[in-house]
Short mmCIF file of C-alpha atoms (C1' of nucleotides) in Angstrom, two decimals:
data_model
loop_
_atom_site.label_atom_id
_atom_site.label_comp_id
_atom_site.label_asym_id
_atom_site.label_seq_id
_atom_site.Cartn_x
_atom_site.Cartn_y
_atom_site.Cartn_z
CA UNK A 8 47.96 77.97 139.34
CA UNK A 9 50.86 80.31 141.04
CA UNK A 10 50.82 77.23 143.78
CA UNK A 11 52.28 75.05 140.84
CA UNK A 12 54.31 77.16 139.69
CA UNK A 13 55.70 77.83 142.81
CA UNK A 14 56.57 74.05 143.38
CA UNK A 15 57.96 73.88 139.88
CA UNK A 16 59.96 76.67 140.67
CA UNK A 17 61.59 75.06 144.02
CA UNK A 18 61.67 71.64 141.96
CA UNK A 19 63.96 73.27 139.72
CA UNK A 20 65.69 74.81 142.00
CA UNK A 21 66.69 71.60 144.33
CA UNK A 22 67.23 69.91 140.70
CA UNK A 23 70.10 72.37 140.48
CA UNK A 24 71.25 71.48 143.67
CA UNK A 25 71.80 68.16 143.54
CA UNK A 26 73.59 68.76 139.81
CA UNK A 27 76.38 71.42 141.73
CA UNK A 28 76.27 69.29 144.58
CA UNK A 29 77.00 66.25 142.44
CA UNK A 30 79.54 68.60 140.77
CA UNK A 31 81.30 69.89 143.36
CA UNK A 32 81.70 66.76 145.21
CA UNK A 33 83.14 65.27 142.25
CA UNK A 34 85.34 67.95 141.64
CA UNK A 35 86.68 67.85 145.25
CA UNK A 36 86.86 63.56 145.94
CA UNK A 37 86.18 62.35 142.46
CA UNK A 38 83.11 60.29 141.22
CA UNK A 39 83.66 57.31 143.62
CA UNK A 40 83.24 59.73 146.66
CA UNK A 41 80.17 61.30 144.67
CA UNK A 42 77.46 58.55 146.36
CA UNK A 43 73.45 59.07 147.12
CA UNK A 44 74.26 58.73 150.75
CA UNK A 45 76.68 61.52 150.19
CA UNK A 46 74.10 63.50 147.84
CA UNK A 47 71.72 63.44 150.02
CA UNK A 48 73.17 64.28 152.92
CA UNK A 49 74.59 67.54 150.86
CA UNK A 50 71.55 68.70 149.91
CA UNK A 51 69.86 68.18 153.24
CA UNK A 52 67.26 65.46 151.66
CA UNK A 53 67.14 61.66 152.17
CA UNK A 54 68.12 59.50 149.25
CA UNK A 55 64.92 58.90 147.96
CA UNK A 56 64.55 62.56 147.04
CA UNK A 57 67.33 62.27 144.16
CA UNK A 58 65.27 59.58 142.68
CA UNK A 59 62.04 61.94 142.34
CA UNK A 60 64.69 63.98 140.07
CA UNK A 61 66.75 61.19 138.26
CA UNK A 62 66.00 57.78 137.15
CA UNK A 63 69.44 57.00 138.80
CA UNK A 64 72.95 58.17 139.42
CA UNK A 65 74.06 57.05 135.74
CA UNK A 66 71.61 60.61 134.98
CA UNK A 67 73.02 62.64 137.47
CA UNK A 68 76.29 62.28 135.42
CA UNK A 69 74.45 62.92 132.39
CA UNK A 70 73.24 66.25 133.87
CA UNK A 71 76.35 67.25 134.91
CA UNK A 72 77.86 66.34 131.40
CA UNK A 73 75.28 68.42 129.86
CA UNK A 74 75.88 71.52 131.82
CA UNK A 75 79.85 70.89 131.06
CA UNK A 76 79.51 70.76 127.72
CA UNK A 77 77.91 73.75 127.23
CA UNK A 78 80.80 75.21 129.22
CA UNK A 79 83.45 73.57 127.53
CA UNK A 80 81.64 75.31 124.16
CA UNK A 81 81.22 78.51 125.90
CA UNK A 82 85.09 78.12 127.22
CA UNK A 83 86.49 77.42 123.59
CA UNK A 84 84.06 80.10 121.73
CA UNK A 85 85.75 82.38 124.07
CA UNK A 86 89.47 81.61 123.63
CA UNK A 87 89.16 81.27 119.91
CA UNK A 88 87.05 84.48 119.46
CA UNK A 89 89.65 87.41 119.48
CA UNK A 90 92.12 85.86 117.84
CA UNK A 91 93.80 86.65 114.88
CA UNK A 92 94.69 84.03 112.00
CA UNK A 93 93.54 80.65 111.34
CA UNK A 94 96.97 78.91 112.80
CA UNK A 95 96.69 80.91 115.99
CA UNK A 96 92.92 80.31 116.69
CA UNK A 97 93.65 76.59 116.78
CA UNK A 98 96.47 76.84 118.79
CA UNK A 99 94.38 78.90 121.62
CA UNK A 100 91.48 76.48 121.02
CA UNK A 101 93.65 73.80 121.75
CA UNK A 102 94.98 75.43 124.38
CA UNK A 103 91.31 76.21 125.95
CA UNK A 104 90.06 72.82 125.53
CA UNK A 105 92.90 70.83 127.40
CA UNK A 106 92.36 73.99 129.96
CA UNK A 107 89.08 73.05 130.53
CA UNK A 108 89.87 69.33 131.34
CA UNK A 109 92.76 69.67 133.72
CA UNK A 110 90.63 72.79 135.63
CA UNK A 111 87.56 70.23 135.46
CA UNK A 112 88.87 66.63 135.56
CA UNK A 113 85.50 65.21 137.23
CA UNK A 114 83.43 67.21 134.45
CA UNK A 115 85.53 66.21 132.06
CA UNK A 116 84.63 62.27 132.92
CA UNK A 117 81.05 63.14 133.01
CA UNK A 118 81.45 64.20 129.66
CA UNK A 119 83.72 62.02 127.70
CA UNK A 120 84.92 58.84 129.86
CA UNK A 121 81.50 58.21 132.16
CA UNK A 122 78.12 56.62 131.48
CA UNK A 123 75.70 59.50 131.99
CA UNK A 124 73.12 57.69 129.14
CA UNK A 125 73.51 59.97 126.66
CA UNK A 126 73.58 59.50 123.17
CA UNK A 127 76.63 60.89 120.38
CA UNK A 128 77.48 61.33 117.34
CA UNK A 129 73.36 60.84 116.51
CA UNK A 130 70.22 62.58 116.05
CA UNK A 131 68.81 62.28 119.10
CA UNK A 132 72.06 63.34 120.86
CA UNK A 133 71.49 66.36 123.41
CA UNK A 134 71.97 69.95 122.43
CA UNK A 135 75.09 70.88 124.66
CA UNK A 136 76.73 67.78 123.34
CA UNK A 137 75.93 68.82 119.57
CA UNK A 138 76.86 72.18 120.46
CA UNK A 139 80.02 71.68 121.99
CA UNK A 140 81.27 69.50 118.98
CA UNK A 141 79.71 72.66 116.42
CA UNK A 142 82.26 74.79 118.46
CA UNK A 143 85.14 72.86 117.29
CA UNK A 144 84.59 72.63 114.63
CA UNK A 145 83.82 76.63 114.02
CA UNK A 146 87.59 77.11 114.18
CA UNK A 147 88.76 73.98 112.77
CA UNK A 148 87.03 74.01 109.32
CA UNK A 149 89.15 76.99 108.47
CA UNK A 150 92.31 74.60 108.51
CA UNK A 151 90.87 71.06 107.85
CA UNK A 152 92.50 71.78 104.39
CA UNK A 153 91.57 70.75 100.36
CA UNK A 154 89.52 68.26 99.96
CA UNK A 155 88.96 67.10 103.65
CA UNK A 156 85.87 66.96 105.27
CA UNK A 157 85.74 69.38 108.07
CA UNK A 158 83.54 67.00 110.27
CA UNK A 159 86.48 63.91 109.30
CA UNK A 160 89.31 66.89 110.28
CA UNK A 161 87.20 67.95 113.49
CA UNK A 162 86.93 64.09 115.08
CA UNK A 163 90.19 63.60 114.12
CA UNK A 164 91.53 66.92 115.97
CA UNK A 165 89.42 66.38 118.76
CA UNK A 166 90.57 63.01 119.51
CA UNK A 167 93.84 63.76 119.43
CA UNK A 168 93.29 66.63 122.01
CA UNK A 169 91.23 64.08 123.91
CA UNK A 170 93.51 61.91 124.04
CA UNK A 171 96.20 64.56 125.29
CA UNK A 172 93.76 65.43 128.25
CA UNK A 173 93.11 61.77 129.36
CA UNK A 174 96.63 60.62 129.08
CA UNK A 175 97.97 63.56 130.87
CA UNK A 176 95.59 63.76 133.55
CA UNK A 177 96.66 59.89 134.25
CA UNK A 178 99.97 61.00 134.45
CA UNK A 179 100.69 59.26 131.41
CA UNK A 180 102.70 61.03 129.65
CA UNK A 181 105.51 63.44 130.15
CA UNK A 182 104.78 66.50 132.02
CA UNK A 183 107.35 68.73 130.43
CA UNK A 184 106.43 68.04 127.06
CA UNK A 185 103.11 69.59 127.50
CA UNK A 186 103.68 72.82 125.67
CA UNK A 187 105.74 71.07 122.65
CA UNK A 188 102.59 68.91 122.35
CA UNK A 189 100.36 71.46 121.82
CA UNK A 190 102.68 73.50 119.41
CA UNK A 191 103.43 69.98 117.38
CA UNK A 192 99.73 68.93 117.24
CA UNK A 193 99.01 72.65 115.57
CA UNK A 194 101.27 72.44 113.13
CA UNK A 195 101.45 68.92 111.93
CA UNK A 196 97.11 68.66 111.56
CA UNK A 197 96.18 72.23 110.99
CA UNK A 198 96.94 73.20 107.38
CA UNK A 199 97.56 76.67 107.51
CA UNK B 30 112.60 21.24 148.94
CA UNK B 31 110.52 19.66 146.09
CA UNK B 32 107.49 19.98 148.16
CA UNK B 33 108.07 23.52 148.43
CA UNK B 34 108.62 24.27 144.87
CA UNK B 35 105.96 22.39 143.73
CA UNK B 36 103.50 24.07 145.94
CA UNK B 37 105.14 27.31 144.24
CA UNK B 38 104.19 25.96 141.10
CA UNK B 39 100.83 25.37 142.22
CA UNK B 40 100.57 28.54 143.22
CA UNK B 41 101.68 30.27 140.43
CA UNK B 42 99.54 28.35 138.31
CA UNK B 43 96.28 29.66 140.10
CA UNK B 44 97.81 33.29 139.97
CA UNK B 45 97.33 32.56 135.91
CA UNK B 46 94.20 31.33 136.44
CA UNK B 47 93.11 34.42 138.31
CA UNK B 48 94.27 37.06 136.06
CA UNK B 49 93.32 34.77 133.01
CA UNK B 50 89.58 34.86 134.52
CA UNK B 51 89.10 38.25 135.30
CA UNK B 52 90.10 38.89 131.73
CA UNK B 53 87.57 36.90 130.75
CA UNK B 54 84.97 38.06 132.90
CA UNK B 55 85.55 41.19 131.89
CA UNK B 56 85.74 40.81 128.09
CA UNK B 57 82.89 39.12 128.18
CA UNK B 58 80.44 41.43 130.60
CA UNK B 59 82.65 44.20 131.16
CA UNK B 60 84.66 44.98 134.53
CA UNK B 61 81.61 46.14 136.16
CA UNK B 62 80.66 42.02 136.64
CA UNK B 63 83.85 41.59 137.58
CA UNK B 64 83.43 41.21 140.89
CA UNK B 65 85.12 39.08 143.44
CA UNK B 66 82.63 36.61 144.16
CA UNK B 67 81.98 36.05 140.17
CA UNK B 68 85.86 35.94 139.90
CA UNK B 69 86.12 32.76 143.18
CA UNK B 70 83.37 31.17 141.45
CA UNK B 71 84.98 31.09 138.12
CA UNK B 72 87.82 29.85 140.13
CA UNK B 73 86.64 27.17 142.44
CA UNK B 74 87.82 29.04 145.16
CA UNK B 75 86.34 31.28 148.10
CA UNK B 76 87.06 35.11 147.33
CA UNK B 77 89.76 35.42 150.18
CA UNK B 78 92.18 33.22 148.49
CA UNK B 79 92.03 36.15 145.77
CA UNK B 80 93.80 38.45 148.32
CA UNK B 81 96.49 35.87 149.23
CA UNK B 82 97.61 36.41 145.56
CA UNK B 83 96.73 40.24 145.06
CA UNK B 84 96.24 43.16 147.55
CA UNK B 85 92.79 43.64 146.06
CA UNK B 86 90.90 44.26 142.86
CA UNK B 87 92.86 46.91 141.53
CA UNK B 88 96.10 44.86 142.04
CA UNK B 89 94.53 42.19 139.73
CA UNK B 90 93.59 44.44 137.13
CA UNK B 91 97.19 45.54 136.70
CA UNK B 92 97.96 41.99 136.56
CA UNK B 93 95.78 42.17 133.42
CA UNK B 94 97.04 45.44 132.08
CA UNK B 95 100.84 44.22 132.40
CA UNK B 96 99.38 40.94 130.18
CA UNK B 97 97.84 43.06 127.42
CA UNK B 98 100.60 45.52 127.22
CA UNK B 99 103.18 42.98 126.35
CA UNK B 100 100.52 41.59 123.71
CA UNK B 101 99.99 45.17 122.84
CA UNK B 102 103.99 45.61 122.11
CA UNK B 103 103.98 42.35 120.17
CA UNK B 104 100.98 42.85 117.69
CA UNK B 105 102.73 46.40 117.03
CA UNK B 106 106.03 44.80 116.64
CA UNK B 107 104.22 42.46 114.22
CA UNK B 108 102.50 44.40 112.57
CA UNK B 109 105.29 46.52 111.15
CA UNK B 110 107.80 44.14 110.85
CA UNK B 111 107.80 42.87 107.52
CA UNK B 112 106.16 46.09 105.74
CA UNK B 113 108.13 48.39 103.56
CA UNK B 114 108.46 52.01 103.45
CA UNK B 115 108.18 54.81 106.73
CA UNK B 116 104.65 55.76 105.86
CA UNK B 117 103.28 52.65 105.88
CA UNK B 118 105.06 51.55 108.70
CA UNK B 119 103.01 53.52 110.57
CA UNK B 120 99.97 52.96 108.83
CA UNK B 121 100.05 49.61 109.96
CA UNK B 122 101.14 50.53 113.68
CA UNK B 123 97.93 52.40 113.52
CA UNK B 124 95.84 50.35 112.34
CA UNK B 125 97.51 47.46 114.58
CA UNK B 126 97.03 49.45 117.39
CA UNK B 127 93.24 50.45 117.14
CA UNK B 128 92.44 46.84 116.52
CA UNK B 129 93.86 45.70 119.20
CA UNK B 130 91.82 48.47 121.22
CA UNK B 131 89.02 47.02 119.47
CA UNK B 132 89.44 43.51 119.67
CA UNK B 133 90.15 43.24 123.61
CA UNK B 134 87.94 46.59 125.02
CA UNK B 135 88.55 45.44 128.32
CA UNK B 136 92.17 44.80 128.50
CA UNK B 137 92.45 48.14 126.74
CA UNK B 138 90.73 49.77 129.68
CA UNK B 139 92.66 47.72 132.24
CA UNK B 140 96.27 49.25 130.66
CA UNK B 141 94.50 53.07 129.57
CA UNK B 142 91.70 53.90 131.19
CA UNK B 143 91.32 51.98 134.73
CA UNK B 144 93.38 52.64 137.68
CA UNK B 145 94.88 49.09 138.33
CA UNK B 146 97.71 50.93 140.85
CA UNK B 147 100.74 50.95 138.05
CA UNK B 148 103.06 54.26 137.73
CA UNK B 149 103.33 55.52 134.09
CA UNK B 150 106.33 57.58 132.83
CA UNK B 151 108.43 57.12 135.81
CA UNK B 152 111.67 55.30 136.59
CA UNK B 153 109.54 52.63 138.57
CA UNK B 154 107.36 51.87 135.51
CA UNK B 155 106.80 48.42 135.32
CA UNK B 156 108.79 46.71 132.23
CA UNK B 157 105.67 45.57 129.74
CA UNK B 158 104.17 49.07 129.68
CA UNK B 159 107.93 50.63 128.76
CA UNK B 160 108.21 48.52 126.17
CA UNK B 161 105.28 48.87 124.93
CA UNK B 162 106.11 52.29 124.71
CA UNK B 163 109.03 51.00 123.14
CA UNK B 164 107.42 49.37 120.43
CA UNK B 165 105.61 52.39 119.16
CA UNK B 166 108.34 54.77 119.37
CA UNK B 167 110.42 52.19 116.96
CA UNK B 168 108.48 52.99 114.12
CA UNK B 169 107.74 56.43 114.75
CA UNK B 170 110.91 57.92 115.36
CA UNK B 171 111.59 57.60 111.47
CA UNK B 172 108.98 60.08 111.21
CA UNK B 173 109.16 62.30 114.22
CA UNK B 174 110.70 64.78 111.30
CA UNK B 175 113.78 67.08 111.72
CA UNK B 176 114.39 68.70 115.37
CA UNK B 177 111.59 67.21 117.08
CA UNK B 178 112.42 64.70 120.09
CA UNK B 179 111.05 61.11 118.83
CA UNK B 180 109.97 60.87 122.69
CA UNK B 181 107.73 64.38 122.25
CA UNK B 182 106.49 62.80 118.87
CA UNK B 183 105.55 59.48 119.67
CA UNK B 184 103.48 60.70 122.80
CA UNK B 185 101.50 62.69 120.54
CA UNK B 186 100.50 60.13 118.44
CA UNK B 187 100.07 57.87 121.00
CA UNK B 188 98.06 60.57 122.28
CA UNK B 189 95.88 60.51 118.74
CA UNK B 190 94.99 57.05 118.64
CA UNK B 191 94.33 56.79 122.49
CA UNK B 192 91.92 59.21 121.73
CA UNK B 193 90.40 57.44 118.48
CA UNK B 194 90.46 54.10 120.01
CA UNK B 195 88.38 55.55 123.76
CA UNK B 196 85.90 57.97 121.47
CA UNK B 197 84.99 55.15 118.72
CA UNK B 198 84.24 52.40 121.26
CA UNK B 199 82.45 54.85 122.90
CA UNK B 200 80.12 55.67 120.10
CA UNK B 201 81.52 59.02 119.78
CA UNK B 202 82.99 59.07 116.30
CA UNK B 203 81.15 58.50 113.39
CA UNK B 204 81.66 55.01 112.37
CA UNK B 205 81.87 55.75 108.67
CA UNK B 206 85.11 58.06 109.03
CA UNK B 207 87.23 55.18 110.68
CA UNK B 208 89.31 54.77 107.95
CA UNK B 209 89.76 58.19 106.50
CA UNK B 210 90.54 59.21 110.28
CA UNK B 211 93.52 57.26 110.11
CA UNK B 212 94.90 58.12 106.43
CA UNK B 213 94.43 61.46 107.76
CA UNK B 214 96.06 61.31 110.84
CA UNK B 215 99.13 59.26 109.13
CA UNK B 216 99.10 61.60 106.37
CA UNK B 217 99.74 64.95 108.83
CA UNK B 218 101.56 63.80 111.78
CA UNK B 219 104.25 61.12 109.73
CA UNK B 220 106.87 63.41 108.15
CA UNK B 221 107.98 61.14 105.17
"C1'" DT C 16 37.49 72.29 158.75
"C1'" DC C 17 38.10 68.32 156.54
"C1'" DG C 18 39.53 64.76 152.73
"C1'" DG C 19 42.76 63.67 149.72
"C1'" DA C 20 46.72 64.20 147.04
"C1'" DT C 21 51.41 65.27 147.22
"C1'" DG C 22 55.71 64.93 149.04
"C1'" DT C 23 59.25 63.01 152.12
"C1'" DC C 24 61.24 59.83 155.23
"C1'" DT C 25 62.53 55.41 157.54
"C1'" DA C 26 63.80 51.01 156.80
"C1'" DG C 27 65.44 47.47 154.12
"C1'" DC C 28 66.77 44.64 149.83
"C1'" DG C 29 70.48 42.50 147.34
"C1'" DG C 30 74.74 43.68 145.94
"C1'" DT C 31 79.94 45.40 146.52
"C1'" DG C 32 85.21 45.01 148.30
"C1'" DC C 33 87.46 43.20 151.92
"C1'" DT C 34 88.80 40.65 156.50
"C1'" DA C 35 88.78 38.13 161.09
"C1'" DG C 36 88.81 33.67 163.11
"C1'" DG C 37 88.10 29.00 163.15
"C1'" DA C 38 88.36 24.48 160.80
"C1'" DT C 39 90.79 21.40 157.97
"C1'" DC C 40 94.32 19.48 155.60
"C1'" DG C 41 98.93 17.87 154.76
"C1'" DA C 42 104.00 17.72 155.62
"C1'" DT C 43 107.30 16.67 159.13
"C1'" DT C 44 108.95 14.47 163.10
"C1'" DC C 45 109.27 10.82 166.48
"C1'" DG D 3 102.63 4.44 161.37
"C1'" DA D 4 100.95 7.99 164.52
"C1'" DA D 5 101.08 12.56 166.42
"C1'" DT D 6 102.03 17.33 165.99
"C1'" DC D 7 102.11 21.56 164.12
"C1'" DG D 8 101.97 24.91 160.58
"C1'" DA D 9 100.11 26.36 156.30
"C1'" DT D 10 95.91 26.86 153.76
"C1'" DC D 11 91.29 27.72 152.97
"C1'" DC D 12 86.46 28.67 154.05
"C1'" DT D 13 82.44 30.53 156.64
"C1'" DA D 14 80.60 34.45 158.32
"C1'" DG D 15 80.37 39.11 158.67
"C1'" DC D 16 81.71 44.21 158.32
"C1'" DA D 17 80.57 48.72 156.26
"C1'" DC D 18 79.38 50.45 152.23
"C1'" DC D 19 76.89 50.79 147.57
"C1'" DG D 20 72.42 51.89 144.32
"C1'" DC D 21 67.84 51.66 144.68
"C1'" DT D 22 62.78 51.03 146.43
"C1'" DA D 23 58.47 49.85 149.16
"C1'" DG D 24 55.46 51.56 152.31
"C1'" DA D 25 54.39 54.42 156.27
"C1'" DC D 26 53.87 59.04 157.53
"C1'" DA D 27 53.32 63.98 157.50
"C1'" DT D 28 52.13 68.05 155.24
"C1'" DC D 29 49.81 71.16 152.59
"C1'" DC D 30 46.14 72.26 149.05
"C1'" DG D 31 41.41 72.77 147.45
"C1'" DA D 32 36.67 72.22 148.50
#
DNA sequence: TCGGATGTCTAGCGGTGCTAGGATCGATTC
DNA sequence: GAATCGATCCTAGCACCGCTAGACATCCGA
């Protein structure tokens, strides 16, 4: 059986491969440059190869979502975890999450804008995904205030920070107002 | 010179056509089908006359963003006009504004979301996507609230329902919080 | 050592956005 | 009214895309 598990364990491996190299190149040329042709030729296999992995390049993105997600968590657990008071832990998580996306734009897509096949906001949606959300909303239950559902106050939050990260990566909004954004979105939602 | 302008005419006309197509198309299967051969055949035309009227695909989805940001302006203009008080002003700017999102998914992406060439937040900004602009920041500069820039303000919520609009029609929000979403978000970010 | 399964590659399918070059049509001129 | 000439449009094709069938090699277990 060590035979097997050998294979398993270089199957695995090359799995992770194409994910960074899918990654990286995304990172570097965005998704459009990120093609099998490409793929393949970074991980020094032909194109077929990728499809003995993935049913396609919709789950490549998925893949890479999943392993963002779980950094994006990681990334706001982090910047929220030292922090003293409620108003000040939002303000750094706020600050972490729109962090992540402009230090990770490809990732970002993967995650929130891209197809990757995954399923939210459901049961059978994938840990990381679930995860990531739970880590939001960690910090933002404190301040969801009376009465409010901290799940309603943790979609709302979020999509206002998500919107902040798309629109500003798209240069479409103002570039100096960045900061004030932040500090405004804090106080206005966060009841503190 | 009658020949002349009537060709002009003619031309224009088909320009509509074009535009009015790929909106079409794309409302109806998404932009993925809109492709240039689907969008001569819907035209009774071979695919190069498309490039005699735009530089290529991404030119004519701009053409389509410019068209739904001018309708965008107008059903927010219309939607507050005739309604009384600051707060619900902007309720119904809200609400306005994430049915339209709803209602036309693929002209949304065209202005928000796809890259159809046009520069945001710049001198050079094409005119329907200032006013648009425009059109929110009319209503939400009476609640901006003391001290803070009704520019800075109106980004921000921009910012919020950008995001509500993209994660709902993505099937990331729950769909049972739409409406308590919104009451919430009015309710924090409107000083009244 | 050999048979067979496993794994990988080459080649190719139908699609994409876009363009070069020739044919055709129509307005203008004699 | 006929000829010319320019604008207009189409056919055909480029290089690329995601994806797959089938040949081939390689390595494992008997």
């Amino acid at each position: 059986m060590s035979v097997k598990e050998r294979k398993d364990r270089e199957r695995a491996a090359r799995e992770r491969l194409i994910v960074a190299a899918a990654r990286e190149l995304a990172e570097q040329q965005g998704w459009d440059a990120v093609t099998t042709r490409q793929l393949a030729e970074r991980i020094e296999y032909s194109q077929p190869v990728l499809y003995s992995h993935f049913r396609g390049k919709r789950e490549i993105i998925g893949a890479v979502a999943l392993e963002g997600a779980a950094e994006l968590a990681a990334a706001v657990r982090a910047a929220t975890a030292g922090v003293d008071g409620p108003r000040e832990r939002v303000a750094a998580l706020a600050r972490a999450y729109l962090d992540f996306a402009e230090r990770n734009p490809a990732v970002y897509d993967a995650i929130f804008q891209l197809d990757g096949g995954l399923a939210y906001a459901q049961e059978d949606t994938p840990e990381p995904l679930k995860d990531a959300f739970a880590a939001l909303m960690e910090t933002l239950s404190e301040v969801a205030g009376n009465g409010i559902d901290p799940g309603l106050f943790t979609e709302l939050f979020w999509a206002s920070l998500h919107g902040l990260a798309t629109l500003t990566r798209t240069g479409r909004l103002l570039d100096e107002y960045a900061e004030p954004r932040v500090e405004l979105l804090v106080d206005r939602l966060a009841m503190v």
